[in-house]
PDB file of N, CA and C in Angstrom:
ATOM      1  N   MET A   1      -0.580   4.746  35.030  1.00 83.00           N
ATOM      2  CA  MET A   1      -1.514   3.685  34.674  1.00 83.00           C
ATOM      3  C   MET A   1      -0.768   2.646  33.840  1.00 83.00           C
ATOM      4  N   GLN A   2      -1.091   1.377  34.040  1.00 89.00           N
ATOM      5  CA  GLN A   2      -0.458   0.293  33.306  1.00 89.00           C
ATOM      6  C   GLN A   2      -1.395  -0.237  32.228  1.00 89.00           C
ATOM      7  N   CYS A   3      -0.791  -0.656  31.104  1.00 90.00           N
ATOM      8  CA  CYS A   3      -1.541  -1.207  29.976  1.00 90.00           C
ATOM      9  C   CYS A   3      -2.171  -2.540  30.388  1.00 90.00           C
ATOM     10  N   PRO A   4      -3.470  -2.722  30.141  1.00 88.00           N
ATOM     11  CA  PRO A   4      -4.106  -3.994  30.481  1.00 88.00           C
ATOM     12  C   PRO A   4      -3.660  -5.147  29.578  1.00 88.00           C
ATOM     13  N   LYS A   5      -3.042  -4.839  28.438  1.00 88.00           N
ATOM     14  CA  LYS A   5      -2.619  -5.885  27.509  1.00 88.00           C
ATOM     15  C   LYS A   5      -1.203  -6.367  27.804  1.00 88.00           C
ATOM     16  N   CYS A   6      -0.239  -5.408  27.921  1.00 92.00           N
ATOM     17  CA  CYS A   6       1.162  -5.821  28.069  1.00 92.00           C
ATOM     18  C   CYS A   6       1.801  -5.361  29.379  1.00 92.00           C
ATOM     19  N   GLY A   7       1.123  -4.520  30.162  1.00 90.00           N
ATOM     20  CA  GLY A   7       1.644  -4.083  31.448  1.00 90.00           C
ATOM     21  C   GLY A   7       2.599  -2.905  31.386  1.00 90.00           C
ATOM     22  N   ALA A   8       2.858  -2.360  30.209  1.00 93.00           N
ATOM     23  CA  ALA A   8       3.764  -1.212  30.073  1.00 93.00           C
ATOM     24  C   ALA A   8       3.063   0.068  30.538  1.00 93.00           C
ATOM     25  N   PHE A   9       3.843   1.125  30.695  1.00 93.00           N
ATOM     26  CA  PHE A   9       3.325   2.414  31.149  1.00 93.00           C
ATOM     27  C   PHE A   9       2.456   3.061  30.072  1.00 93.00           C
ATOM     28  N   MET A  10       1.326   3.640  30.482  1.00 92.00           N
ATOM     29  CA  MET A  10       0.411   4.322  29.564  1.00 92.00           C
ATOM     30  C   MET A  10       0.656   5.827  29.643  1.00 92.00           C
ATOM     31  N   GLN A  11       0.608   6.488  28.513  1.00 92.00           N
ATOM     32  CA  GLN A  11       0.755   7.942  28.441  1.00 92.00           C
ATOM     33  C   GLN A  11      -0.578   8.544  28.000  1.00 92.00           C
ATOM     34  N   THR A  12      -0.956   9.676  28.611  1.00 90.00           N
ATOM     35  CA  THR A  12      -2.218  10.337  28.281  1.00 90.00           C
ATOM     36  C   THR A  12      -1.957  11.502  27.347  1.00 90.00           C
ATOM     37  N   TYR A  13      -2.734  11.571  26.271  1.00 87.00           N
ATOM     38  CA  TYR A  13      -2.672  12.661  25.298  1.00 87.00           C
ATOM     39  C   TYR A  13      -4.027  13.347  25.266  1.00 87.00           C
ATOM     40  N   ASN A  14      -4.029  14.642  25.010  1.00 85.00           N
ATOM     41  CA  ASN A  14      -5.271  15.388  24.840  1.00 85.00           C
ATOM     42  C   ASN A  14      -5.342  15.825  23.388  1.00 85.00           C
ATOM     43  N   ARG A  15      -6.270  15.261  22.638  1.00 80.00           N
ATOM     44  CA  ARG A  15      -6.450  15.576  21.216  1.00 80.00           C
ATOM     45  C   ARG A  15      -7.858  16.094  20.997  1.00 80.00           C
ATOM     46  N   ASN A  16      -7.979  17.335  20.563  1.00 77.00           N
ATOM     47  CA  ASN A  16      -9.284  17.947  20.276  1.00 77.00           C
ATOM     48  C   ASN A  16     -10.236  17.839  21.463  1.00 77.00           C
ATOM     49  N   GLY A  17      -9.701  18.001  22.671  1.00 80.00           N
ATOM     50  CA  GLY A  17     -10.533  17.961  23.868  1.00 80.00           C
ATOM     51  C   GLY A  17     -10.875  16.567  24.351  1.00 80.00           C
ATOM     52  N   VAL A  18     -10.296  15.531  23.764  1.00 82.00           N
ATOM     53  CA  VAL A  18     -10.554  14.147  24.157  1.00 82.00           C
ATOM     54  C   VAL A  18      -9.266  13.570  24.721  1.00 82.00           C
ATOM     55  N   GLN A  19      -9.356  12.979  25.930  1.00 85.00           N
ATOM     56  CA  GLN A  19      -8.174  12.357  26.522  1.00 85.00           C
ATOM     57  C   GLN A  19      -8.054  10.921  26.019  1.00 85.00           C
ATOM     58  N   ILE A  20      -6.867  10.610  25.503  1.00 86.00           N
ATOM     59  CA  ILE A  20      -6.597   9.294  24.936  1.00 86.00           C
ATOM     60  C   ILE A  20      -5.391   8.715  25.662  1.00 86.00           C
ATOM     61  N   GLU A  21      -5.519   7.481  26.149  1.00 89.00           N
ATOM     62  CA  GLU A  21      -4.393   6.794  26.771  1.00 89.00           C
ATOM     63  C   GLU A  21      -3.768   5.861  25.745  1.00 89.00           C
ATOM     64  N   GLN A  22      -2.425   5.969  25.592  1.00 90.00           N
ATOM     65  CA  GLN A  22      -1.720   5.110  24.647  1.00 90.00           C
ATOM     66  C   GLN A  22      -0.591   4.400  25.375  1.00 90.00           C
ATOM     67  N   CYS A  23      -0.465   3.119  25.103  1.00 92.00           N
ATOM     68  CA  CYS A  23       0.571   2.293  25.716  1.00 92.00           C
ATOM     69  C   CYS A  23       1.914   2.574  25.061  1.00 92.00           C
ATOM     70  N   GLY A  24       2.951   2.735  25.874  1.00 90.00           N
ATOM     71  CA  GLY A  24       4.296   2.941  25.351  1.00 90.00           C
ATOM     72  C   GLY A  24       4.922   1.651  24.841  1.00 90.00           C
ATOM     73  N   GLY A  25       4.385   0.492  25.226  1.00 92.00           N
ATOM     74  CA  GLY A  25       4.928  -0.787  24.789  1.00 92.00           C
ATOM     75  C   GLY A  25       4.286  -1.306  23.516  1.00 92.00           C
ATOM     76  N   CYS A  26       3.001  -1.611  23.582  1.00 93.00           N
ATOM     77  CA  CYS A  26       2.310  -2.200  22.425  1.00 93.00           C
ATOM     78  C   CYS A  26       1.644  -1.147  21.547  1.00 93.00           C
ATOM     79  N   ARG A  27       1.683   0.120  21.953  1.00 90.00           N
ATOM     80  CA  ARG A  27       1.118   1.265  21.216  1.00 90.00           C
ATOM     81  C   ARG A  27      -0.402   1.193  21.095  1.00 90.00           C
ATOM     82  N   GLY A  28      -1.044   0.368  21.939  1.00 90.00           N
ATOM     83  CA  GLY A  28      -2.499   0.286  21.944  1.00 90.00           C
ATOM     84  C   GLY A  28      -3.118   1.575  22.455  1.00 90.00           C
ATOM     85  N   ILE A  29      -4.317   1.872  21.995  1.00 87.00           N
ATOM     86  CA  ILE A  29      -5.034   3.077  22.401  1.00 87.00           C
ATOM     87  C   ILE A  29      -6.265   2.640  23.179  1.00 87.00           C
ATOM     88  N   PHE A  30      -6.455   3.246  24.345  1.00 85.00           N
ATOM     89  CA  PHE A  30      -7.554   2.873  25.217  1.00 85.00           C
ATOM     90  C   PHE A  30      -8.386   4.098  25.542  1.00 85.00           C
ATOM     91  N   LEU A  31      -9.716   3.939  25.474  1.00 81.00           N
ATOM     92  CA  LEU A  31     -10.663   5.017  25.724  1.00 81.00           C
ATOM     93  C   LEU A  31     -11.691   4.537  26.735  1.00 81.00           C
ATOM     94  N   ASP A  32     -12.168   5.456  27.590  1.00 79.00           N
ATOM     95  CA  ASP A  32     -13.315   5.079  28.408  1.00 79.00           C
ATOM     96  C   ASP A  32     -14.584   5.435  27.633  1.00 79.00           C
ATOM     97  N   TYR A  33     -15.742   5.110  28.186  1.00 78.00           N
ATOM     98  CA  TYR A  33     -16.994   5.286  27.442  1.00 78.00           C
ATOM     99  C   TYR A  33     -17.244   6.746  27.078  1.00 78.00           C
ATOM    100  N   GLY A  34     -16.976   7.683  27.986  1.00 84.00           N
ATOM    101  CA  GLY A  34     -17.177   9.108  27.707  1.00 84.00           C
ATOM    102  C   GLY A  34     -16.286   9.598  26.580  1.00 84.00           C
ATOM    103  N   GLU A  35     -15.048   9.118  26.547  1.00 85.00           N
ATOM    104  CA  GLU A  35     -14.127   9.506  25.471  1.00 85.00           C
ATOM    105  C   GLU A  35     -14.595   8.948  24.135  1.00 85.00           C
ATOM    106  N   LEU A  36     -15.115   7.733  24.149  1.00 85.00           N
ATOM    107  CA  LEU A  36     -15.630   7.124  22.923  1.00 85.00           C
ATOM    108  C   LEU A  36     -16.827   7.913  22.393  1.00 85.00           C
ATOM    109  N   GLU A  37     -17.722   8.352  23.289  1.00 87.00           N
ATOM    110  CA  GLU A  37     -18.859   9.177  22.869  1.00 87.00           C
ATOM    111  C   GLU A  37     -18.390  10.504  22.285  1.00 87.00           C
ATOM    112  N   ALA A  38     -17.378  11.127  22.909  1.00 86.00           N
ATOM    113  CA  ALA A  38     -16.849  12.398  22.402  1.00 86.00           C
ATOM    114  C   ALA A  38     -16.244  12.211  21.014  1.00 86.00           C
ATOM    115  N   LEU A  39     -15.522  11.106  20.803  1.00 84.00           N
ATOM    116  CA  LEU A  39     -14.955  10.829  19.477  1.00 84.00           C
ATOM    117  C   LEU A  39     -16.058  10.621  18.444  1.00 84.00           C
ATOM    118  N   ALA A  40     -17.115   9.909  18.816  1.00 85.00           N
ATOM    119  CA  ALA A  40     -18.228   9.682  17.888  1.00 85.00           C
ATOM    120  C   ALA A  40     -18.894  11.008  17.522  1.00 85.00           C
ATOM    121  N   ARG A  41     -19.052  11.902  18.497  1.00 85.00           N
ATOM    122  CA  ARG A  41     -19.653  13.208  18.234  1.00 85.00           C
ATOM    123  C   ARG A  41     -18.760  14.037  17.308  1.00 85.00           C
ATOM    124  N   LEU A  42     -17.448  14.056  17.566  1.00 83.00           N
ATOM    125  CA  LEU A  42     -16.514  14.793  16.708  1.00 83.00           C
ATOM    126  C   LEU A  42     -16.508  14.236  15.286  1.00 83.00           C
ATOM    127  N   GLU A  43     -16.551  12.907  15.155  1.00 82.00           N
ATOM    128  CA  GLU A  43     -16.552  12.293  13.825  1.00 82.00           C
ATOM    129  C   GLU A  43     -17.823  12.658  13.072  1.00 82.00           C
ATOM    130  N   SER A  44     -18.952  12.676  13.775  1.00 84.00           N
ATOM    131  CA  SER A  44     -20.218  13.029  13.145  1.00 84.00           C
ATOM    132  C   SER A  44     -20.185  14.465  12.635  1.00 84.00           C
ATOM    133  N   GLN A  45     -19.649  15.382  13.434  1.00 82.00           N
ATOM    134  CA  GLN A  45     -19.533  16.782  13.011  1.00 82.00           C
ATOM    135  C   GLN A  45     -18.597  16.902  11.820  1.00 82.00           C
ATOM    136  N   TRP A  46     -17.495  16.172  11.854  1.00 78.00           N
ATOM    137  CA  TRP A  46     -16.493  16.245  10.785  1.00 78.00           C
ATOM    138  C   TRP A  46     -17.064  15.717   9.468  1.00 78.00           C
ATOM    139  N   SER A  47     -17.817  14.608   9.534  1.00 76.00           N
ATOM    140  CA  SER A  47     -18.331  14.003   8.303  1.00 76.00           C
ATOM    141  C   SER A  47     -19.504  14.783   7.714  1.00 76.00           C
ATOM    142  N   GLN A  48     -20.148  15.660   8.495  1.00 78.00           N
ATOM    143  CA  GLN A  48     -21.278  16.434   7.996  1.00 78.00           C
ATOM    144  C   GLN A  48     -20.860  17.764   7.378  1.00 78.00           C
ATOM    145  N   GLN A  49     -19.563  18.026   7.322  1.00 76.00           N
ATOM    146  CA  GLN A  49     -19.109  19.262   6.691  1.00 76.00           C
ATOM    147  C   GLN A  49     -19.570  19.255   5.243  1.00 76.00           C
ATOM    148  N   ALA A  50     -19.946  20.427   4.755  1.00 59.00           N
ATOM    149  CA  ALA A  50     -20.472  20.540   3.388  1.00 59.00           C
ATOM    150  C   ALA A  50     -19.402  20.186   2.370  1.00 59.00           C
ATOM    151  N   ALA A  51     -19.818  19.460   1.355  1.00 60.00           N
ATOM    152  CA  ALA A  51     -18.920  19.136   0.245  1.00 60.00           C
ATOM    153  C   ALA A  51     -18.723  20.388  -0.596  1.00 60.00           C
ATOM    154  N   PRO A  52     -17.568  20.538  -1.240  1.00 64.00           N
ATOM    155  CA  PRO A  52     -17.354  21.721  -2.073  1.00 64.00           C
ATOM    156  C   PRO A  52     -18.327  21.734  -3.254  1.00 64.00           C
ATOM    157  N   PRO A  53     -18.746  22.925  -3.699  1.00 65.00           N
ATOM    158  CA  PRO A  53     -19.681  22.996  -4.824  1.00 65.00           C
ATOM    159  C   PRO A  53     -19.022  22.502  -6.107  1.00 65.00           C
ATOM    160  N   PRO A  54     -19.828  21.999  -7.059  1.00 65.00           N
ATOM    161  CA  PRO A  54     -19.251  21.522  -8.320  1.00 65.00           C
ATOM    162  C   PRO A  54     -18.661  22.692  -9.105  1.00 65.00           C
ATOM    163  N   PRO A  55     -17.673  22.415  -9.949  1.00 67.00           N
ATOM    164  CA  PRO A  55     -17.069  23.496 -10.732  1.00 67.00           C
ATOM    165  C   PRO A  55     -18.083  24.091 -11.707  1.00 67.00           C
ATOM    166  N   PRO A  56     -17.947  25.379 -12.028  1.00 69.00           N
ATOM    167  CA  PRO A  56     -18.888  25.991 -12.965  1.00 69.00           C
ATOM    168  C   PRO A  56     -18.740  25.378 -14.356  1.00 69.00           C
ATOM    169  N   GLY A  57     -19.783  25.422 -15.110  1.00 63.00           N
ATOM    170  CA  GLY A  57     -19.733  24.892 -16.476  1.00 63.00           C
ATOM    171  C   GLY A  57     -20.719  23.767 -16.663  1.00 63.00           C
ATOM    172  N   GLY A  58     -20.750  22.824 -15.739  1.00 60.00           N
ATOM    173  CA  GLY A  58     -21.713  21.733 -15.772  1.00 60.00           C
ATOM    174  C   GLY A  58     -21.856  21.062 -17.127  1.00 60.00           C
ATOM    175  N   ALA A  59     -23.034  20.499 -17.366  1.00 61.00           N
ATOM    176  CA  ALA A  59     -23.331  19.805 -18.621  1.00 61.00           C
ATOM    177  C   ALA A  59     -23.626  20.813 -19.726  1.00 61.00           C
ATOM    178  N   PRO A  60     -23.316  20.473 -20.987  1.00 58.00           N
ATOM    179  CA  PRO A  60     -23.593  21.412 -22.083  1.00 58.00           C
ATOM    180  C   PRO A  60     -25.096  21.589 -22.286  1.00 58.00           C
ATOM    181  N   MET A  61     -25.489  22.760 -22.678  1.00 63.00           N
ATOM    182  CA  MET A  61     -26.893  23.071 -22.954  1.00 63.00           C
ATOM    183  C   MET A  61     -27.279  22.465 -24.307  1.00 63.00           C
ATOM    184  N   HIS A  62     -28.591  22.346 -24.548  1.00 68.00           N
ATOM    185  CA  HIS A  62     -29.084  21.850 -25.828  1.00 68.00           C
ATOM    186  C   HIS A  62     -28.607  22.793 -26.929  1.00 68.00           C
ATOM    187  N   GLY A  63     -28.018  22.252 -27.950  1.00 67.00           N
ATOM    188  CA  GLY A  63     -27.510  23.073 -29.049  1.00 67.00           C
ATOM    189  C   GLY A  63     -26.094  23.568 -28.802  1.00 67.00           C
ATOM    190  N   GLY A  64     -25.517  23.230 -27.648  1.00 65.00           N
ATOM    191  CA  GLY A  64     -24.150  23.657 -27.341  1.00 65.00           C
ATOM    192  C   GLY A  64     -23.143  22.753 -28.023  1.00 65.00           C
ATOM    193  N   PRO A  65     -21.878  22.994 -27.794  1.00 69.00           N
ATOM    194  CA  PRO A  65     -20.850  22.170 -28.426  1.00 69.00           C
ATOM    195  C   PRO A  65     -20.900  20.732 -27.910  1.00 69.00           C
ATOM    196  N   ALA A  66     -20.526  19.815 -28.750  1.00 67.00           N
ATOM    197  CA  ALA A  66     -20.505  18.402 -28.388  1.00 67.00           C
ATOM    198  C   ALA A  66     -19.360  18.157 -27.407  1.00 67.00           C
ATOM    199  N   PRO A  67     -19.528  17.214 -26.497  1.00 68.00           N
ATOM    200  CA  PRO A  67     -18.439  16.915 -25.566  1.00 68.00           C
ATOM    201  C   PRO A  67     -17.226  16.358 -26.309  1.00 68.00           C
ATOM    202  N   GLN A  68     -16.060  16.637 -25.772  1.00 74.00           N
ATOM    203  CA  GLN A  68     -14.819  16.156 -26.375  1.00 74.00           C
ATOM    204  C   GLN A  68     -14.643  14.668 -26.071  1.00 74.00           C
ATOM    205  N   ALA A  69     -14.030  13.958 -26.985  1.00 75.00           N
ATOM    206  CA  ALA A  69     -13.770  12.529 -26.802  1.00 75.00           C
ATOM    207  C   ALA A  69     -12.586  12.351 -25.857  1.00 75.00           C
ATOM    208  N   TYR A  70     -12.586  11.244 -25.130  1.00 76.00           N
ATOM    209  CA  TYR A  70     -11.462  10.923 -24.267  1.00 76.00           C
ATOM    210  C   TYR A  70     -10.291  10.451 -25.119  1.00 76.00           C
ATOM    211  N   PRO A  71      -9.049  10.711 -24.686  1.00 76.00           N
ATOM    212  CA  PRO A  71      -7.903  10.196 -25.438  1.00 76.00           C
ATOM    213  C   PRO A  71      -7.871   8.668 -25.340  1.00 76.00           C
ATOM    214  N   ALA A  72      -7.299   8.048 -26.336  1.00 74.00           N
ATOM    215  CA  ALA A  72      -7.222   6.589 -26.369  1.00 74.00           C
ATOM    216  C   ALA A  72      -6.374   6.094 -25.208  1.00 74.00           C
ATOM    217  N   GLY A  73      -6.834   5.050 -24.554  1.00 74.00           N
ATOM    218  CA  GLY A  73      -6.098   4.462 -23.441  1.00 74.00           C
ATOM    219  C   GLY A  73      -5.129   3.408 -23.952  1.00 74.00           C
ATOM    220  N   PRO A  74      -4.316   2.841 -23.060  1.00 72.00           N
ATOM    221  CA  PRO A  74      -3.382   1.798 -23.482  1.00 72.00           C
ATOM    222  C   PRO A  74      -4.136   0.531 -23.876  1.00 72.00           C
ATOM    223  N   ALA A  75      -3.525  -0.265 -24.714  1.00 71.00           N
ATOM    224  CA  ALA A  75      -4.129  -1.521 -25.160  1.00 71.00           C
ATOM    225  C   ALA A  75      -4.306  -2.449 -23.964  1.00 71.00           C
ATOM    226  N   TRP A  76      -5.282  -3.356 -24.080  1.00 71.00           N
ATOM    227  CA  TRP A  76      -5.540  -4.291 -23.000  1.00 71.00           C
ATOM    228  C   TRP A  76      -4.279  -5.085 -22.694  1.00 71.00           C
ATOM    229  N   GLY A  77      -3.877  -5.102 -21.423  1.00 66.00           N
ATOM    230  CA  GLY A  77      -2.706  -5.850 -20.996  1.00 66.00           C
ATOM    231  C   GLY A  77      -1.403  -5.090 -21.174  1.00 66.00           C
ATOM    232  N   ALA A  78      -1.431  -3.885 -21.733  1.00 66.00           N
ATOM    233  CA  ALA A  78      -0.201  -3.113 -21.920  1.00 66.00           C
ATOM    234  C   ALA A  78       0.295  -2.597 -20.573  1.00 66.00           C
ATOM    235  N   ALA A  79       1.580  -2.328 -20.497  1.00 64.00           N
ATOM    236  CA  ALA A  79       2.187  -1.805 -19.270  1.00 64.00           C
ATOM    237  C   ALA A  79       1.649  -0.409 -18.986  1.00 64.00           C
ATOM    238  N   HIS A  80       1.614  -0.055 -17.715  1.00 60.00           N
ATOM    239  CA  HIS A  80       1.122   1.260 -17.304  1.00 60.00           C
ATOM    240  C   HIS A  80       2.284   2.201 -17.015  1.00 60.00           C
ATOM    241  N   HIS A  81       3.315   2.145 -17.774  1.00 58.00           N
ATOM    242  CA  HIS A  81       4.489   3.013 -17.614  1.00 58.00           C
ATOM    243  C   HIS A  81       5.104   2.890 -16.226  1.00 58.00           C
ATOM    244  N   GLY A  82       5.061   1.697 -15.627  1.00 55.00           N
ATOM    245  CA  GLY A  82       5.676   1.476 -14.325  1.00 55.00           C
ATOM    246  C   GLY A  82       4.930   2.129 -13.174  1.00 55.00           C
ATOM    247  N   GLN A  83       3.704   2.555 -13.366  1.00 54.00           N
ATOM    248  CA  GLN A  83       2.969   3.264 -12.331  1.00 54.00           C
ATOM    249  C   GLN A  83       2.078   2.359 -11.484  1.00 54.00           C
ATOM    250  N   HIS A  84       1.859   1.112 -11.897  1.00 52.00           N
ATOM    251  CA  HIS A  84       0.913   0.257 -11.191  1.00 52.00           C
ATOM    252  C   HIS A  84       1.333   0.069  -9.737  1.00 52.00           C
ATOM    253  N   GLY A  85       0.425   0.345  -8.822  1.00 54.00           N
ATOM    254  CA  GLY A  85       0.690   0.142  -7.408  1.00 54.00           C
ATOM    255  C   GLY A  85       1.530   1.231  -6.782  1.00 54.00           C
ATOM    256  N   GLN A  86       1.809   2.301  -7.473  1.00 53.00           N
ATOM    257  CA  GLN A  86       2.660   3.354  -6.927  1.00 53.00           C
ATOM    258  C   GLN A  86       1.889   4.668  -6.849  1.00 53.00           C
ATOM    259  N   HIS A  87       0.651   4.613  -6.400  1.00 52.00           N
ATOM    260  CA  HIS A  87      -0.178   5.807  -6.398  1.00 52.00           C
ATOM    261  C   HIS A  87       0.078   6.696  -5.192  1.00 52.00           C
ATOM    262  N   GLY A  88       0.598   6.159  -4.089  1.00 54.00           N
ATOM    263  CA  GLY A  88       0.903   6.964  -2.916  1.00 54.00           C
ATOM    264  C   GLY A  88      -0.339   7.635  -2.350  1.00 54.00           C
ATOM    265  N   HIS A  89      -0.194   8.890  -1.919  1.00 52.00           N
ATOM    266  CA  HIS A  89      -1.298   9.622  -1.301  1.00 52.00           C
ATOM    267  C   HIS A  89      -2.177  10.309  -2.323  1.00 52.00           C
ATOM    268  N   HIS A  90      -1.873  10.206  -3.594  1.00 54.00           N
ATOM    269  CA  HIS A  90      -2.610  10.961  -4.589  1.00 54.00           C
ATOM    270  C   HIS A  90      -3.608  10.125  -5.372  1.00 54.00           C
ATOM    271  N   GLY A  91      -3.706   8.842  -5.111  1.00 57.00           N
ATOM    272  CA  GLY A  91      -4.697   8.019  -5.787  1.00 57.00           C
ATOM    273  C   GLY A  91      -4.320   7.736  -7.225  1.00 57.00           C
ATOM    274  N   PRO A  92      -5.113   6.916  -7.907  1.00 59.00           N
ATOM    275  CA  PRO A  92      -4.752   6.484  -9.255  1.00 59.00           C
ATOM    276  C   PRO A  92      -4.866   7.566 -10.318  1.00 59.00           C
ATOM    277  N   HIS A  93      -5.565   8.654 -10.056  1.00 61.00           N
ATOM    278  CA  HIS A  93      -5.751   9.676 -11.083  1.00 61.00           C
ATOM    279  C   HIS A  93      -5.139  11.012 -10.695  1.00 61.00           C
ATOM    280  N   GLY A  94      -4.244  11.025  -9.706  1.00 61.00           N
ATOM    281  CA  GLY A  94      -3.554  12.246  -9.335  1.00 61.00           C
ATOM    282  C   GLY A  94      -4.304  13.124  -8.353  1.00 61.00           C
ATOM    283  N   TYR A  95      -5.502  12.724  -7.910  1.00 59.00           N
ATOM    284  CA  TYR A  95      -6.259  13.530  -6.957  1.00 59.00           C
ATOM    285  C   TYR A  95      -5.838  13.163  -5.545  1.00 59.00           C
ATOM    286  N   ARG A  96      -5.681  14.128  -4.695  1.00 64.00           N
ATOM    287  CA  ARG A  96      -5.281  13.878  -3.314  1.00 64.00           C
ATOM    288  C   ARG A  96      -6.478  13.339  -2.527  1.00 64.00           C
ATOM    289  N   HIS A  97      -6.254  12.256  -1.766  1.00 61.00           N
ATOM    290  CA  HIS A  97      -7.312  11.664  -0.959  1.00 61.00           C
ATOM    291  C   HIS A  97      -7.632  12.564   0.226  1.00 61.00           C
ATOM    292  N   LYS A  98      -8.902  12.625   0.610  1.00 65.00           N
ATOM    293  CA  LYS A  98      -9.297  13.347   1.811  1.00 65.00           C
ATOM    294  C   LYS A  98      -8.826  12.532   3.005  1.00 65.00           C
ATOM    295  N   LYS A  99      -8.178  13.186   3.950  1.00 68.00           N
ATOM    296  CA  LYS A  99      -7.695  12.474   5.120  1.00 68.00           C
ATOM    297  C   LYS A  99      -8.874  12.048   5.979  1.00 68.00           C
ATOM    298  N   SER A 100      -8.737  10.894   6.609  1.00 69.00           N
ATOM    299  CA  SER A 100      -9.803  10.375   7.440  1.00 69.00           C
ATOM    300  C   SER A 100      -9.846  11.113   8.770  1.00 69.00           C
ATOM    301  N   PHE A 101     -10.964  10.983   9.455  1.00 64.00           N
ATOM    302  CA  PHE A 101     -11.122  11.592  10.765  1.00 64.00           C
ATOM    303  C   PHE A 101     -10.086  11.021  11.728  1.00 64.00           C
ATOM    304  N   GLY A 102      -9.888   9.710  11.688  1.00 67.00           N
ATOM    305  CA  GLY A 102      -8.905   9.081  12.571  1.00 67.00           C
ATOM    306  C   GLY A 102      -7.495   9.577  12.307  1.00 67.00           C
ATOM    307  N   HIS A 103      -7.145   9.782  11.046  1.00 67.00           N
ATOM    308  CA  HIS A 103      -5.820  10.299  10.710  1.00 67.00           C
ATOM    309  C   HIS A 103      -5.632  11.691  11.287  1.00 67.00           C
ATOM    310  N   MET A 104      -6.663  12.524  11.202  1.00 62.00           N
ATOM    311  CA  MET A 104      -6.572  13.878  11.736  1.00 62.00           C
ATOM    312  C   MET A 104      -6.441  13.855  13.254  1.00 62.00           C
ATOM    313  N   LEU A 105      -7.092  12.900  13.911  1.00 64.00           N
ATOM    314  CA  LEU A 105      -7.079  12.833  15.361  1.00 64.00           C
ATOM    315  C   LEU A 105      -5.779  12.245  15.892  1.00 64.00           C
ATOM    316  N   PHE A 106      -5.285  11.179  15.273  1.00 64.00           N
ATOM    317  CA  PHE A 106      -4.153  10.456  15.830  1.00 64.00           C
ATOM    318  C   PHE A 106      -2.807  10.830  15.239  1.00 64.00           C
ATOM    319  N   SER A 107      -2.752  11.595  14.159  1.00 62.00           N
ATOM    320  CA  SER A 107      -1.456  11.992  13.616  1.00 62.00           C
ATOM    321  C   SER A 107      -0.883  13.106  14.472  1.00 62.00           C
ATOM    322  N   SER A 108       0.425  13.129  14.585  1.00 54.00           N
ATOM    323  CA  SER A 108       1.031  14.162  15.437  1.00 54.00           C
ATOM    324  C   SER A 108       1.600  15.290  14.646  1.00 54.00           C
TER     325      SER A 108
END
């Protein structure tokens, strides 16, 4: 099959039971209507997975210990120890981002 955009050869991949055609030239991904419906169904199932339960401990009870104060942050306009814009895959507070449905489907 030839790519409708650039005319290069298309390669077919099977990912999670869905056939995906990808162009070897422009790297475009092409789906027919049935494949698009299957992807929408898989995404819906993936996004409805239960969130993990909150950690034990929760909010303090009446009469319990007072919450601890947060440590002082840097002064307004102070440098962030060279970390600004260098969060990578772990986000600004060190927590790992949940991978997207598309990343799980299209990553090899």
